[in-house]
XYZ file of C-alpha atoms in Angstrom:
461
model
C -132.060 56.848 -103.750
C -130.906 58.318 -100.450
C -128.308 57.001 -98.007
C -128.511 58.441 -94.512
C -126.511 57.577 -91.447
C -125.073 58.484 -88.097
C -121.627 57.959 -86.566
C -121.220 57.470 -82.826
C -118.411 56.280 -80.566
C -118.671 52.675 -79.521
C -119.685 52.065 -75.919
C -120.376 55.760 -75.124
C -122.574 56.376 -78.236
C -121.446 60.003 -78.348
C -122.079 61.482 -81.859
C -118.891 62.064 -83.831
C -118.444 65.215 -85.916
C -116.209 65.580 -89.010
C -116.089 61.884 -89.744
C -115.137 61.321 -93.392
C -117.752 59.184 -95.184
C -116.916 57.696 -98.584
C -118.288 54.895 -100.759
C -117.118 52.094 -102.978
C -117.934 52.238 -105.851
C -116.646 55.754 -105.510
C -119.182 58.521 -105.635
C -118.531 61.570 -103.531
C -117.320 62.248 -99.958
C -119.192 63.901 -97.122
C -118.457 64.718 -93.473
C -120.714 64.260 -90.485
C -122.264 67.241 -88.758
C -122.270 68.084 -85.067
C -124.884 65.396 -84.450
C -122.833 62.797 -86.265
C -125.261 62.745 -89.203
C -124.542 62.421 -92.916
C -126.574 62.003 -96.137
C -125.909 60.926 -99.774
C -127.931 60.969 -102.987
C -126.769 57.880 -104.867
C -127.609 55.845 -107.913
C -129.298 52.591 -107.127
C -126.921 49.724 -106.403
C -124.745 47.971 -103.846
C -122.261 50.103 -101.880
C -119.543 49.657 -99.269
C -119.572 52.716 -97.047
C -116.440 53.755 -95.111
C -116.174 55.957 -91.990
C -112.752 57.463 -91.078
C -111.653 59.715 -88.237
C -108.294 60.225 -86.508
C -108.097 58.381 -83.206
C -110.585 55.712 -84.279
C -110.458 52.484 -86.225
C -111.858 52.797 -89.778
C -115.235 51.080 -90.029
C -117.238 49.720 -92.995
C -120.929 49.103 -93.530
C -122.727 47.754 -96.612
C -125.852 49.387 -98.084
C -128.267 48.671 -100.944
C -129.737 51.816 -102.486
C -133.040 51.558 -104.436
C -134.633 54.186 -106.650
C -136.542 56.767 -104.641
C -135.883 54.821 -101.413
C -134.035 55.892 -98.240
C -131.519 53.606 -96.541
C -130.138 54.314 -93.054
C -126.975 52.905 -91.481
C -125.150 53.504 -88.157
C -121.428 53.406 -87.525
C -120.093 52.642 -84.028
C -116.439 53.642 -84.167
C -113.931 52.045 -81.813
C -110.865 53.957 -80.566
C -107.735 53.130 -82.512
C -106.285 51.131 -79.591
C -109.352 48.928 -79.277
C -107.483 45.927 -80.633
C -104.361 46.605 -78.581
C -103.488 43.774 -76.210
C -102.368 44.169 -72.629
C -98.711 43.578 -71.615
C -97.590 40.060 -70.863
C -97.403 39.168 -67.171
C -94.069 40.416 -65.747
C -91.711 37.652 -64.652
C -89.688 38.348 -61.493
C -86.060 37.327 -61.981
C -83.941 38.528 -59.072
C -84.021 38.036 -56.161
C -85.525 34.627 -56.748
C -88.581 33.615 -54.761
C -87.623 32.711 -51.169
C -83.973 33.645 -51.769
C -81.980 34.300 -48.565
C -78.821 36.268 -47.684
C -79.686 38.950 -50.227
C -77.506 42.057 -50.028
C -79.097 45.091 -48.403
C -78.100 47.026 -51.526
C -79.937 44.982 -54.118
C -81.103 45.407 -57.698
C -84.623 44.101 -58.277
C -84.884 42.685 -61.809
C -87.771 41.361 -63.909
C -88.704 40.485 -67.506
C -91.550 42.305 -69.256
C -92.822 42.216 -72.855
C -95.763 43.619 -74.787
C -97.481 42.011 -77.820
C -97.364 45.296 -79.757
C -94.001 46.375 -78.339
C -95.683 49.290 -76.603
C -93.504 51.288 -74.236
C -94.094 50.028 -70.708
C -93.902 51.717 -67.337
C -93.613 49.764 -64.106
C -94.638 50.128 -60.497
C -92.819 48.157 -57.806
C -94.418 47.491 -54.439
C -92.069 46.406 -51.648
C -93.402 45.303 -48.266
C -91.241 45.014 -45.131
C -92.781 42.089 -43.264
C -91.221 43.051 -39.932
C -93.290 46.226 -39.611
C -95.667 45.918 -42.596
C -94.486 49.183 -44.111
C -94.909 49.409 -47.881
C -92.771 51.367 -50.315
C -94.153 52.066 -53.789
C -91.825 53.029 -56.650
C -93.657 54.425 -59.689
C -92.968 55.486 -63.279
C -90.052 53.086 -63.743
C -89.089 52.720 -67.412
C -86.468 49.952 -67.177
C -87.071 46.423 -65.834
C -84.852 46.955 -62.787
C -84.723 48.995 -59.600
C -81.864 49.640 -57.147
C -83.019 49.730 -53.521
C -81.352 49.887 -50.099
C -83.018 47.659 -47.537
C -82.810 46.764 -43.862
C -80.548 43.941 -42.783
C -81.988 40.643 -41.584
C -85.471 41.367 -42.930
C -87.957 39.465 -45.105
C -89.535 41.413 -47.982
C -92.431 40.776 -50.350
C -92.293 42.373 -53.793
C -94.472 42.630 -56.866
C -94.209 44.438 -60.202
C -97.087 46.040 -62.128
C -96.726 46.700 -65.888
C -98.766 49.234 -67.852
C -98.727 50.135 -71.563
C -100.779 53.323 -71.148
C -103.696 51.718 -72.958
C -104.904 48.642 -71.178
C -105.386 47.698 -67.565
C -102.310 47.162 -65.378
C -100.921 43.624 -65.295
C -99.526 42.284 -61.994
C -96.642 39.874 -61.594
C -96.566 37.058 -59.109
C -95.734 37.941 -55.476
C -92.182 36.951 -54.473
C -90.435 36.837 -51.103
C -86.772 37.200 -50.154
C -84.696 37.835 -47.021
C -81.714 40.132 -46.611
C -78.493 39.069 -44.928
C -77.802 39.857 -41.289
C -75.861 42.989 -40.420
C -72.112 42.392 -40.936
C -69.761 42.342 -37.962
C -67.781 45.331 -39.192
C -64.700 46.235 -37.159
C -64.231 49.763 -38.482
C -66.155 52.966 -37.871
C -65.437 56.325 -39.466
C -67.049 59.584 -40.554
C -67.528 61.119 -43.975
C -68.879 64.554 -44.868
C -71.954 64.244 -47.123
C -74.050 67.220 -48.256
C -72.668 69.385 -45.470
C -73.333 66.921 -42.637
C -71.118 64.320 -40.976
C -72.335 60.762 -41.569
C -71.099 57.750 -39.571
C -70.189 54.579 -41.483
C -69.141 51.078 -40.556
C -67.044 48.916 -42.846
C -65.083 45.725 -43.142
C -61.464 45.571 -44.306
C -62.566 45.294 -47.942
C -64.347 48.629 -47.859
C -67.883 47.216 -47.863
C -69.392 50.118 -45.985
C -72.778 50.786 -44.437
C -74.101 54.239 -43.556
C -75.274 54.142 -39.935
C -76.616 57.688 -39.812
C -78.304 59.807 -42.463
C -77.372 63.010 -44.253
C -80.269 64.790 -42.535
C -78.402 64.804 -39.209
C -74.885 65.922 -38.268
C -73.312 62.961 -36.421
C -69.653 62.308 -35.690
C -66.958 60.864 -33.372
C -68.246 57.246 -33.151
C -66.964 55.150 -30.262
C -67.992 51.501 -30.012
C -68.085 49.380 -26.852
C -68.222 45.629 -27.433
C -69.448 44.940 -23.897
C -72.492 47.138 -24.389
C -72.697 46.294 -28.112
C -73.483 49.933 -28.774
C -71.944 52.935 -30.471
C -71.758 56.276 -28.673
C -71.407 59.370 -30.834
C -71.948 63.120 -30.972
C -74.841 64.790 -32.786
C -75.963 68.369 -33.294
C -79.285 69.195 -31.652
C -80.187 72.724 -32.613
C -77.362 74.951 -31.367
C -76.069 72.307 -28.930
C -74.156 69.038 -29.219
C -75.203 65.972 -27.267
C -74.122 62.383 -26.746
C -76.220 59.720 -28.488
C -76.072 55.942 -28.675
C -77.210 53.473 -31.321
C -77.033 49.772 -32.039
C -74.163 48.457 -34.159
C -76.448 48.484 -37.206
C -77.468 52.117 -36.701
C -80.895 51.401 -35.215
C -82.348 52.306 -31.799
C -80.856 55.810 -31.752
C -81.195 57.405 -28.313
C -80.155 60.808 -26.990
C -78.185 60.319 -23.778
C -77.312 63.814 -22.527
C -79.755 66.656 -22.049
C -79.146 69.018 -19.112
C -75.383 69.373 -19.691
C -74.393 69.529 -23.346
C -71.027 68.679 -24.852
C -68.928 71.844 -25.130
C -65.388 72.721 -26.105
C -63.169 75.065 -28.086
C -63.720 73.083 -31.301
C -66.478 70.478 -31.339
C -64.852 68.638 -34.248
C -61.925 67.924 -31.907
C -63.980 66.769 -28.911
C -63.779 63.079 -28.055
C -65.818 60.837 -25.774
C -65.144 57.445 -24.209
C -66.929 54.436 -22.779
C -66.154 52.949 -19.408
C -64.478 49.597 -19.972
C -67.586 47.568 -19.132
C -69.938 49.847 -21.088
C -71.804 51.050 -18.013
C -70.866 54.739 -18.398
C -69.985 57.279 -21.070
C -67.400 59.969 -20.314
C -67.772 63.309 -22.087
C -66.349 66.835 -21.667
C -68.159 70.098 -21.190
C -65.638 72.947 -21.085
C -63.402 72.450 -18.006
C -65.431 69.561 -16.589
C -65.532 65.858 -17.380
C -68.849 64.099 -16.803
C -70.019 60.517 -16.657
C -73.509 59.406 -17.601
C -75.241 56.070 -18.019
C -76.165 55.051 -21.585
C -79.854 55.429 -20.716
C -79.308 59.072 -19.746
C -79.451 58.544 -15.978
C -76.822 59.213 -13.324
C -75.152 62.366 -14.654
C -72.071 62.960 -12.475
C -69.156 65.370 -12.611
C -66.006 63.254 -12.569
C -63.205 65.831 -12.928
C -62.526 69.540 -13.300
C -59.264 71.052 -14.487
C -57.269 72.995 -11.933
C -55.873 75.620 -14.305
C -59.060 76.555 -16.162
C -58.118 74.605 -19.272
C -61.001 72.986 -21.135
C -61.110 69.246 -21.730
C -61.098 68.124 -25.372
C -60.081 64.449 -25.390
C -60.812 61.603 -23.012
C -59.985 57.912 -23.069
C -60.917 55.431 -20.350
C -59.252 52.131 -19.589
C -59.996 51.384 -15.979
C -58.392 51.983 -13.567
C -57.023 54.890 -15.614
C -58.614 57.871 -17.349
C -56.555 59.960 -19.760
C -57.551 63.514 -20.660
C -56.162 66.129 -22.985
C -56.797 69.712 -21.965
C -56.067 72.994 -23.720
C -56.961 76.672 -23.638
C -59.767 78.197 -25.700
C -57.431 78.548 -28.693
C -56.558 74.842 -28.586
C -53.053 75.323 -27.180
C -51.312 75.241 -23.767
C -51.881 71.487 -24.007
C -51.677 69.031 -21.140
C -52.124 65.272 -21.384
C -52.897 63.859 -17.955
C -53.548 60.383 -16.576
C -56.073 60.176 -13.725
C -57.082 57.401 -11.377
C -60.700 56.465 -10.729
C -60.899 59.069 -7.960
C -60.020 61.742 -10.555
C -56.599 62.391 -9.026
C -53.774 63.187 -11.453
C -51.282 60.321 -11.276
C -49.111 61.250 -14.261
C -48.478 64.162 -16.604
C -47.607 62.920 -20.085
C -47.326 66.206 -21.948
C -47.118 69.792 -20.735
C -45.441 73.046 -21.672
C -45.006 72.118 -25.333
C -46.110 74.634 -27.989
C -48.554 73.643 -30.713
C -51.562 71.350 -30.911
C -51.887 67.800 -29.613
C -54.633 65.230 -29.169
C -55.928 61.820 -30.321
C -55.183 60.153 -26.985
C -55.646 56.383 -26.616
C -54.522 54.212 -23.695
C -53.106 50.756 -24.410
C -54.900 47.659 -23.125
C -52.565 47.232 -20.138
C -52.240 50.985 -19.485
C -48.492 50.848 -20.063
C -48.486 53.238 -23.017
C -50.564 56.060 -24.403
C -50.887 57.061 -28.056
C -51.315 60.687 -29.085
C -50.688 63.133 -31.924
C -48.540 66.248 -31.594
C -47.633 69.031 -34.017
C -43.837 68.999 -33.829
C -43.644 72.331 -35.658
C -45.035 74.064 -32.559
C -47.073 76.296 -34.880
C -49.963 78.210 -33.284
C -52.544 80.439 -34.970
C -56.177 81.481 -34.562
C -57.345 78.993 -37.237
C -55.902 76.062 -35.235
C -53.933 74.947 -38.279
C -51.371 72.196 -37.757
C -48.302 71.932 -39.984
C -46.565 68.708 -39.007
C -48.652 66.568 -36.673
C -47.085 63.194 -35.916
C -48.047 60.217 -33.809
C -46.231 59.230 -30.632
C -46.415 56.319 -28.208
C -45.418 57.345 -24.672
C -44.330 54.646 -22.256
C -45.923 55.423 -18.897
C -43.323 53.300 -17.096
C -40.066 54.418 -18.759
C -41.359 57.943 -19.558
C -39.964 57.595 -23.093
C -41.702 59.062 -26.142
C -41.419 57.138 -29.435
C -42.508 58.613 -32.774
C -44.510 56.125 -34.881
C -45.523 58.322 -37.846
C -43.336 56.247 -40.124
C -42.994 57.298 -43.744
C -45.366 60.251 -43.332
C -45.523 62.335 -46.528
C -44.092 65.825 -46.115
C -46.682 68.544 -45.650
C -49.245 66.224 -44.104
C -50.678 65.627 -40.648
C -51.376 62.358 -38.851
C -54.452 62.815 -36.641
C -57.390 60.908 -35.068
C -55.099 58.086 -33.969
C -56.223 54.823 -32.333
C -54.529 51.570 -31.434
C -55.698 48.515 -33.371
C -57.436 45.810 -31.288
C -54.166 43.818 -31.181
C -52.114 47.012 -30.697
C -49.745 45.891 -33.430
C -51.049 48.660 -35.666
C -52.165 52.245 -35.381
C -55.023 53.668 -37.402
C -55.106 57.399 -38.173
C -56.266 60.081 -40.551
C -53.626 61.525 -42.881
C -54.303 64.784 -44.719
C -52.393 67.644 -46.309
C -51.824 70.372 -43.737
C -53.770 72.937 -45.755
C -56.894 70.811 -45.391
C -57.752 71.021 -49.100
C -57.069 67.421 -50.047
C -59.345 64.493 -49.226
C -58.376 62.849 -45.917
C -57.316 59.197 -45.977
C -57.584 56.715 -43.132
C -54.365 54.698 -42.979
C -52.766 52.017 -40.849
C -49.180 51.996 -39.558
C -47.285 49.056 -38.084
C -45.711 49.970 -34.777
C -42.568 47.871 -35.209
C -41.882 48.303 -38.937
C -40.780 51.745 -40.033
C -41.737 51.693 -43.710
C -45.362 50.513 -43.559
C -48.255 52.873 -44.297
C -51.356 51.509 -46.002
C -54.479 53.321 -47.189
C -57.690 51.932 -45.781
C -60.547 54.376 -46.474
C -60.542 57.514 -48.616
C -62.319 60.769 -47.825
C -62.850 59.593 -44.255
C -62.054 60.872 -40.756
C -62.433 59.968 -37.071
C -61.754 56.213 -37.268
C -62.559 53.734 -34.537
C -61.276 50.154 -34.585
C -62.442 47.780 -31.891
């Protein structure tokens, strides 16, 4: 008799070519044609007919062949993954549902299994409930994801698992809230990918980046009355004063018509008025004040000798300025009253670089750095910069760079909030080593402690 048949794909019914057809009891083997057809001439009897093709599950059909009769059968082949089961539902582990005080730098973790141990990929969806923004992280191959989140914010998160075969399986939807922004006392700057980035940190070094690597931002100065940070930022070819909240949000450009300008913009400093109502900033030989909202731009002072102003520190009723020529030398440190009259000259006629001025809380002393080597060159290199506290009443200068390693400079100096310590940047005088922010005790000569590595421009309020 004759056995005829056709092989098609299940569900689509597309004919399948080159399907291997064999029988049991064994006779011969044939392959389907382009239309999925095959044909046998067989002795009469009972047969089990098998259809095989790569990518499909092997299928069997039974057939009874009679003498001079034709029997027809049809195979509907299923793809080889037809019996594959979907992944198990992912189980969210951490953060737990409704967990609070979660770190802003958190690792999302979950459990995920598959009945056939298929390799899984995951998609994580993270929704910020404060503004309804959604972040989607795809093609994750491990059951965890490190993310950096906003402080004091509630998030919803869900994980989707896929084995590449079946439909995606969704986890439950969990919620968690991040901790509030820490009350960090320290600000500093670190160079990242060619740009200055401002950080805040606590004493244990738990730091938070307040600005991004896509902008060049430096010289942070905090005012606790205004609860804001003023800082400098590059805007095209100019430098302007900006403000932001203590957590780095609400960034606002303050200056516009008169930009910050000086001989070396890395050396330029700015200062808040004591009550946070004004920001003082230099532009060449002039010192300006401006309100934090950008209004009320006013020239406060202009140097009499053509020197440009590089540093300023305000502690009403006094304003201290450091001026220098366009090479950074011919330094003067002056103390002004609120009418911009010079009431005291702290430093003048001394060779070499100087700066880092900071008035004490009661205006009785002023802190500054000075290169005692007196070295001057076009690169503005300093060889032996040390810190000094000058008593504005006794006119005595006291060196406080205790235990300074030879061949290094102490720079970017500030009084601590209690004025029992000084914070500064220490770095080899060739500038090739990583700078370290250190603290020095003013009354103990052998104390010098590292605080932050690879950091500059500290502020401690």
